[in-house]
DNA sequence: ACTACTGTATCGTAACAACCATACAGTCGC
DNA sequence: GCGACTGTATGGTTGTTACGATACAGTAGT
């Protein structure tokens, strides 16, 4: 439960925070209906500005992970596994599309990308 | 040979210019050893600042497409097809790695990404 | 060497993103 | 209804990126 959060990382604080919550929810560390730490509470334990936590929570809300209720708190959303799966695939599709757009600008086709991906998956050198 | 370049696009001008040159080189519109338009010349025909063209040319130089010779001009590099292929795969690998990093932050695994990619490739609905 | 071209380096400006500070507004237990 | 908690909205600071303006430096034909 130590920091996990690194202000000097190139990835924004609010993304680090959101990622942290996502895995906690995925690991059922939080159940549907549970309240997340309040904005101020989490911001003080992480030594971060409340607004930064808000930004993380808002991202999670857009993705359907949580619901923010004015004056009450932020609660994890119930979500059928099938729906969650579907949502994950939608995000994956968006990621892949922007990747292909970037690749095209470099003169790299989808086939090359696919090859590189299978190469990366086949060699689990990290982690 | 008209503009192709759109200042209002979210993709930077220098990237649009670099992309334009890449396809021209790939299409053998320029051959190895040929001189590209000079920085000032291209910048004036594109109605763009010389520095912007320089940035594009520098990117192309980093990628090994061209060579900038101070006082002489910018020339397309000779490059064996095998080397070019290898270079393309290296770039594809880098793209895929950063994609997987992004995906991980969203709780999306490589398997989901692979599925999304094959879906996108299988259904050429756009363009 | 001079001149007219080349690329190079440096600085400034505008737009944007991340983060913070602070005031505002709703909810709920007492 | 009051008080202590919640999230919300607004504005400012800082750092980064894209783009431009302008001065510097190398090359080559004459």
Coordinates of C-alpha atoms (C1' of nucleotides) in Angstrom, one line a residue:
Chain A
X1 CA 0.0 0.0 0.0
X2 CA 3.1 2.2 -0.3
X3 CA 3.4 4.8 -2.9
X4 CA 3.3 3.3 -6.3
X5 CA 3.0 6.9 -7.4
X6 CA 6.0 8.6 -9.0
X7 CA 5.7 12.4 -9.7
X8 CA 8.8 12.2 -11.9
X9 CA 7.4 9.5 -14.2
X10 CA 6.5 10.7 -17.7
X11 CA 3.1 9.2 -17.2
X12 CA 0.8 11.7 -15.6
X13 CA -0.1 11.3 -11.9
X14 CA -3.8 11.1 -12.6
X15 CA -3.2 8.2 -15.0
X16 CA -1.0 6.4 -12.4
X17 CA -3.8 6.8 -9.9
X18 CA -6.5 5.6 -12.3
X19 CA -4.4 2.6 -13.3
X20 CA -4.0 1.8 -9.6
X21 CA -7.7 1.8 -9.0
X22 CA -8.4 -0.2 -12.1
X23 CA -6.3 -3.1 -11.0
X24 CA -7.7 -2.9 -7.5
X25 CA -11.2 -3.2 -8.9
X26 CA -10.2 -6.0 -11.3
X27 CA -8.6 -7.8 -8.3
X28 CA -11.9 -7.4 -6.4
X29 CA -10.1 -5.5 -3.8
X30 CA -13.1 -3.3 -4.2
X31 CA -16.5 -4.8 -4.8
X32 CA -19.5 -3.2 -6.6
X33 CA -21.1 -0.6 -4.4
X34 CA -18.0 0.0 -2.3
X35 CA -17.0 3.6 -1.8
X36 CA -13.6 4.6 -3.0
X37 CA -11.5 6.9 -0.8
X38 CA -12.7 10.4 -0.9
X39 CA -11.0 12.9 -3.2
X40 CA -9.4 14.7 -0.2
X41 CA -8.5 11.6 1.7
X42 CA -6.7 10.0 -1.2
X43 CA -5.1 13.2 -2.3
X44 CA -3.6 13.7 1.2
X45 CA -2.3 10.1 1.5
X46 CA -0.7 10.4 -1.9
X47 CA 0.6 13.9 -1.3
X48 CA -1.2 15.1 -4.3
X49 CA -3.6 17.9 -5.2
X50 CA -7.3 17.0 -4.9
X51 CA -7.9 18.0 -8.4
X52 CA -5.5 15.4 -9.6
X53 CA -7.5 12.7 -7.9
X54 CA -10.6 14.1 -9.4
X55 CA -9.2 13.8 -12.8
X56 CA -8.4 10.2 -12.2
X57 CA -11.9 9.5 -10.9
X58 CA -13.5 11.3 -13.8
X59 CA -11.5 9.1 -16.2
X60 CA -12.7 6.0 -14.3
X61 CA -16.2 7.3 -14.5
X62 CA -16.1 7.8 -18.3
X63 CA -14.9 4.2 -18.6
X64 CA -17.8 3.1 -16.4
X65 CA -15.8 1.7 -13.6
X66 CA -17.1 4.1 -10.9
X67 CA -19.9 6.6 -10.3
X68 CA -19.3 9.9 -8.6
X69 CA -22.2 11.1 -6.5
X70 CA -22.1 14.8 -5.5
X71 CA -21.9 15.1 -1.7
X72 CA -21.9 11.4 -1.1
X73 CA -18.8 9.8 -2.5
X74 CA -17.4 7.8 -5.4
X75 CA -18.6 4.2 -5.8
X76 CA -17.5 1.3 -7.9
X77 CA -20.1 0.4 -10.5
X78 CA -21.7 -3.0 -10.9
X79 CA -20.8 -4.3 -14.4
X80 CA -21.7 -7.6 -15.9
X81 CA -18.5 -9.5 -17.0
X82 CA -19.8 -9.6 -20.6
X83 CA -20.2 -5.8 -20.6
X84 CA -16.8 -5.3 -19.1
X85 CA -15.3 -7.6 -21.7
X86 CA -17.1 -5.7 -24.5
X87 CA -15.9 -2.4 -23.1
X88 CA -12.3 -3.7 -22.9
X89 CA -12.5 -4.7 -26.6
X90 CA -13.8 -1.3 -27.5
X91 CA -10.9 0.4 -25.9
X92 CA -8.5 -2.0 -27.5
X93 CA -10.0 -1.3 -30.9
X94 CA -9.5 2.5 -30.3
X95 CA -5.9 2.0 -29.3
X96 CA -5.2 -0.2 -32.3
X97 CA -6.7 2.3 -34.7
X98 CA -4.6 5.2 -33.5
X99 CA -1.6 2.9 -33.6
X100 CA -2.3 2.0 -37.2
X101 CA -2.7 5.7 -38.0
X102 CA 0.7 6.5 -36.5
X103 CA 2.2 3.5 -38.3
X104 CA 0.8 4.7 -41.6
X105 CA 2.6 8.0 -41.2
X106 CA 5.8 6.1 -40.9
X107 CA 5.1 4.0 -43.9
X108 CA 4.4 1.0 -41.8
X109 CA 1.5 -1.3 -42.8
X110 CA -0.8 -3.3 -40.7
X111 CA 1.0 -6.5 -41.6
X112 CA 4.2 -5.2 -40.2
X113 CA 2.5 -4.2 -37.0
X114 CA 0.9 -7.6 -36.7
X115 CA 4.3 -9.3 -37.1
X116 CA 5.8 -7.0 -34.5
X117 CA 3.0 -7.7 -32.1
X118 CA 3.3 -11.5 -32.3
X119 CA 7.0 -11.1 -31.9
X120 CA 6.5 -9.2 -28.7
X121 CA 4.0 -11.6 -27.4
X122 CA 6.1 -14.6 -28.3
X123 CA 9.1 -13.4 -26.3
X124 CA 7.9 -12.5 -22.8
X125 CA 11.3 -11.2 -21.9
X126 CA 10.0 -8.6 -19.4
X127 CA 7.9 -9.3 -16.3
Chain B
X1 CA 1.4 18.1 -56.3
X2 CA -1.0 20.5 -54.6
X3 CA -1.1 21.1 -50.9
X4 CA -1.6 17.8 -49.1
X5 CA -0.6 19.9 -46.1
X6 CA -3.3 21.0 -43.6
X7 CA -2.3 23.5 -40.8
X8 CA -5.6 22.8 -39.0
X9 CA -5.0 19.1 -38.7
X10 CA -4.1 17.8 -35.3
X11 CA -1.0 16.1 -36.7
X12 CA 1.9 18.5 -36.7
X13 CA 3.0 20.1 -40.0
X14 CA 6.4 18.7 -39.8
X15 CA 5.0 15.2 -39.5
X16 CA 2.7 15.7 -42.5
X17 CA 5.7 16.9 -44.5
X18 CA 7.9 14.0 -43.4
X19 CA 5.1 11.5 -44.2
X20 CA 4.8 13.0 -47.7
X21 CA 8.5 12.6 -48.4
X22 CA 8.5 9.0 -47.1
X23 CA 5.8 7.9 -49.5
X24 CA 7.5 9.8 -52.3
X25 CA 10.7 7.9 -51.6
X26 CA 8.9 4.6 -51.2
X27 CA 7.3 5.2 -54.5
X28 CA 10.7 5.8 -56.1
X29 CA 9.5 9.3 -57.0
X30 CA 12.9 10.2 -55.6
X31 CA 15.9 7.8 -56.2
X32 CA 18.9 7.3 -54.0
X33 CA 21.3 10.3 -54.4
X34 CA 18.6 12.7 -55.6
X35 CA 18.4 16.0 -53.9
X36 CA 15.2 16.9 -52.1
X37 CA 13.9 20.4 -52.4
X38 CA 15.9 22.8 -50.3
X39 CA 14.6 23.9 -46.9
X40 CA 13.7 27.4 -48.1
X41 CA 12.3 26.2 -51.4
X42 CA 9.9 23.7 -49.9
X43 CA 9.0 26.0 -47.1
X44 CA 8.0 28.7 -49.5
X45 CA 5.9 26.4 -51.8
X46 CA 4.2 25.0 -48.7
X47 CA 3.7 28.4 -47.1
X48 CA 5.5 27.2 -44.0
X49 CA 8.4 28.3 -41.9
X50 CA 11.8 26.9 -42.9
X51 CA 12.3 25.6 -39.4
X52 CA 9.3 23.4 -39.8
X53 CA 10.7 21.8 -43.0
X54 CA 14.0 21.4 -41.1
X55 CA 12.2 19.5 -38.4
X56 CA 10.7 17.1 -40.9
X57 CA 14.1 16.6 -42.7
X58 CA 15.8 15.9 -39.4
X59 CA 13.2 13.2 -38.5
X60 CA 13.8 11.6 -41.9
X61 CA 17.5 11.8 -41.3
X62 CA 17.2 10.1 -37.9
X63 CA 15.3 7.3 -39.7
X64 CA 18.0 7.0 -42.3
X65 CA 15.9 8.1 -45.2
X66 CA 17.9 11.1 -46.1
X67 CA 21.2 12.8 -45.4
X68 CA 21.6 16.5 -44.8
X69 CA 24.8 18.0 -46.1
X70 CA 25.5 21.5 -44.7
X71 CA 25.7 23.9 -47.6
X72 CA 25.0 21.4 -50.2
X73 CA 21.5 20.0 -49.8
X74 CA 19.5 17.1 -48.5
X75 CA 19.8 13.8 -50.4
X76 CA 18.0 10.6 -50.2
X77 CA 20.0 7.7 -48.8
X78 CA 20.8 4.5 -50.6
X79 CA 19.4 1.7 -48.5
X80 CA 19.3 -2.0 -49.2
X81 CA 15.8 -3.4 -49.2
X82 CA 16.8 -5.8 -46.5
X83 CA 18.0 -3.0 -44.3
X84 CA 14.9 -0.9 -45.0
X85 CA 12.8 -3.9 -44.1
X86 CA 14.7 -4.4 -40.9
X87 CA 14.4 -0.7 -40.0
X88 CA 10.7 -0.8 -40.6
X89 CA 10.4 -3.8 -38.2
X90 CA 12.3 -2.0 -35.6
X91 CA 10.0 1.0 -35.7
X92 CA 7.0 -1.3 -35.7
X93 CA 8.4 -3.0 -32.6
X94 CA 8.8 0.3 -30.8
X95 CA 5.2 1.3 -31.7
X96 CA 3.8 -1.9 -30.5
X97 CA 5.7 -1.7 -27.2
X98 CA 4.4 1.7 -26.4
X99 CA 0.9 0.5 -27.4
X100 CA 1.2 -2.4 -25.0
X101 CA 2.3 -0.1 -22.2
X102 CA -0.7 2.2 -22.8
X103 CA -3.0 -0.8 -22.9
X104 CA -1.6 -2.2 -19.7
X105 CA -2.5 1.0 -17.9
X106 CA -6.1 0.5 -19.0
X107 CA -6.1 -3.1 -17.8
X108 CA -5.9 -4.4 -21.3
X109 CA -3.7 -7.4 -22.0
X110 CA -1.7 -8.3 -25.2
X111 CA -4.2 -10.9 -26.1
X112 CA -7.0 -8.3 -26.3
X113 CA -4.8 -6.1 -28.4
X114 CA -4.1 -8.9 -30.8
X115 CA -7.7 -9.7 -31.1
X116 CA -8.6 -6.0 -31.8
X117 CA -5.8 -5.8 -34.4
X118 CA -6.9 -8.9 -36.3
X119 CA -10.5 -7.5 -36.2
X120 CA -9.3 -4.2 -37.7
X121 CA -7.3 -5.9 -40.4
X122 CA -10.1 -8.3 -41.3
X123 CA -12.7 -5.6 -41.8
X124 CA -11.3 -2.9 -44.1
X125 CA -14.4 -0.8 -43.6
X126 CA -12.7 2.5 -43.8
X127 CA -10.9 4.0 -46.8
Chain C
dA1 C1' 37.3 35.6 -53.2
dC2 C1' 32.9 36.5 -54.1
dT3 C1' 28.1 35.3 -54.3
dA4 C1' 24.3 32.7 -54.1
dC5 C1' 22.8 29.0 -52.7
dT6 C1' 22.7 25.2 -49.0
dG7 C1' 21.8 23.5 -43.8
dT8 C1' 22.3 25.1 -38.5
dA9 C1' 21.5 27.4 -34.2
dT10 C1' 19.1 30.4 -31.2
dC11 C1' 15.4 32.7 -29.5
dG12 C1' 10.5 34.1 -29.1
dT13 C1' 5.4 33.1 -29.2
dA14 C1' 1.1 30.5 -28.9
dA15 C1' -1.3 26.6 -27.7
dC16 C1' -1.9 22.8 -24.7
dA17 C1' -1.5 19.6 -20.8
dA18 C1' -0.6 18.6 -16.0
dC19 C1' -0.9 20.1 -11.7
dC20 C1' -2.2 23.0 -8.0
dA21 C1' -5.0 26.5 -5.0
dT22 C1' -9.3 27.8 -3.6
dA23 C1' -14.0 28.9 -3.5
dC24 C1' -18.6 26.7 -4.5
dA25 C1' -22.5 23.3 -3.9
dG26 C1' -24.7 18.9 -2.6
dT27 C1' -25.5 14.9 1.1
dC28 C1' -26.2 12.9 5.4
dG29 C1' -25.9 12.0 10.4
dC30 C1' -26.7 14.4 14.6
Chain D
dG1 C1' -30.8 23.2 10.4
dC2 C1' -26.2 22.6 11.5
dG3 C1' -21.7 20.7 10.7
dA4 C1' -18.7 17.7 8.7
dC5 C1' -18.1 15.3 5.3
dT6 C1' -18.7 14.5 0.0
dG7 C1' -17.9 16.0 -5.2
dT8 C1' -17.7 20.5 -8.6
dA9 C1' -16.1 24.6 -10.9
dT10 C1' -12.9 28.2 -11.9
dG11 C1' -8.5 30.3 -12.4
dG12 C1' -3.4 30.3 -12.1
dT13 C1' 1.5 28.3 -12.6
dT14 C1' 4.6 25.5 -14.9
dG15 C1' 6.5 22.7 -18.5
dT16 C1' 6.3 21.0 -23.1
dT17 C1' 5.5 21.2 -28.1
dA18 C1' 4.7 23.2 -32.5
dC19 C1' 5.8 26.8 -35.3
dG20 C1' 7.9 31.0 -36.6
dA21 C1' 11.7 34.9 -37.1
dT22 C1' 16.3 35.7 -37.8
dA23 C1' 21.1 35.4 -37.5
dC24 C1' 25.0 32.0 -38.2
dA25 C1' 28.0 28.8 -40.9
dG26 C1' 29.4 25.6 -44.7
dT27 C1' 29.5 24.6 -50.1
dA28 C1' 30.1 25.3 -54.7
dG29 C1' 30.0 27.7 -59.1
dT30 C1' 32.0 31.8 -61.1

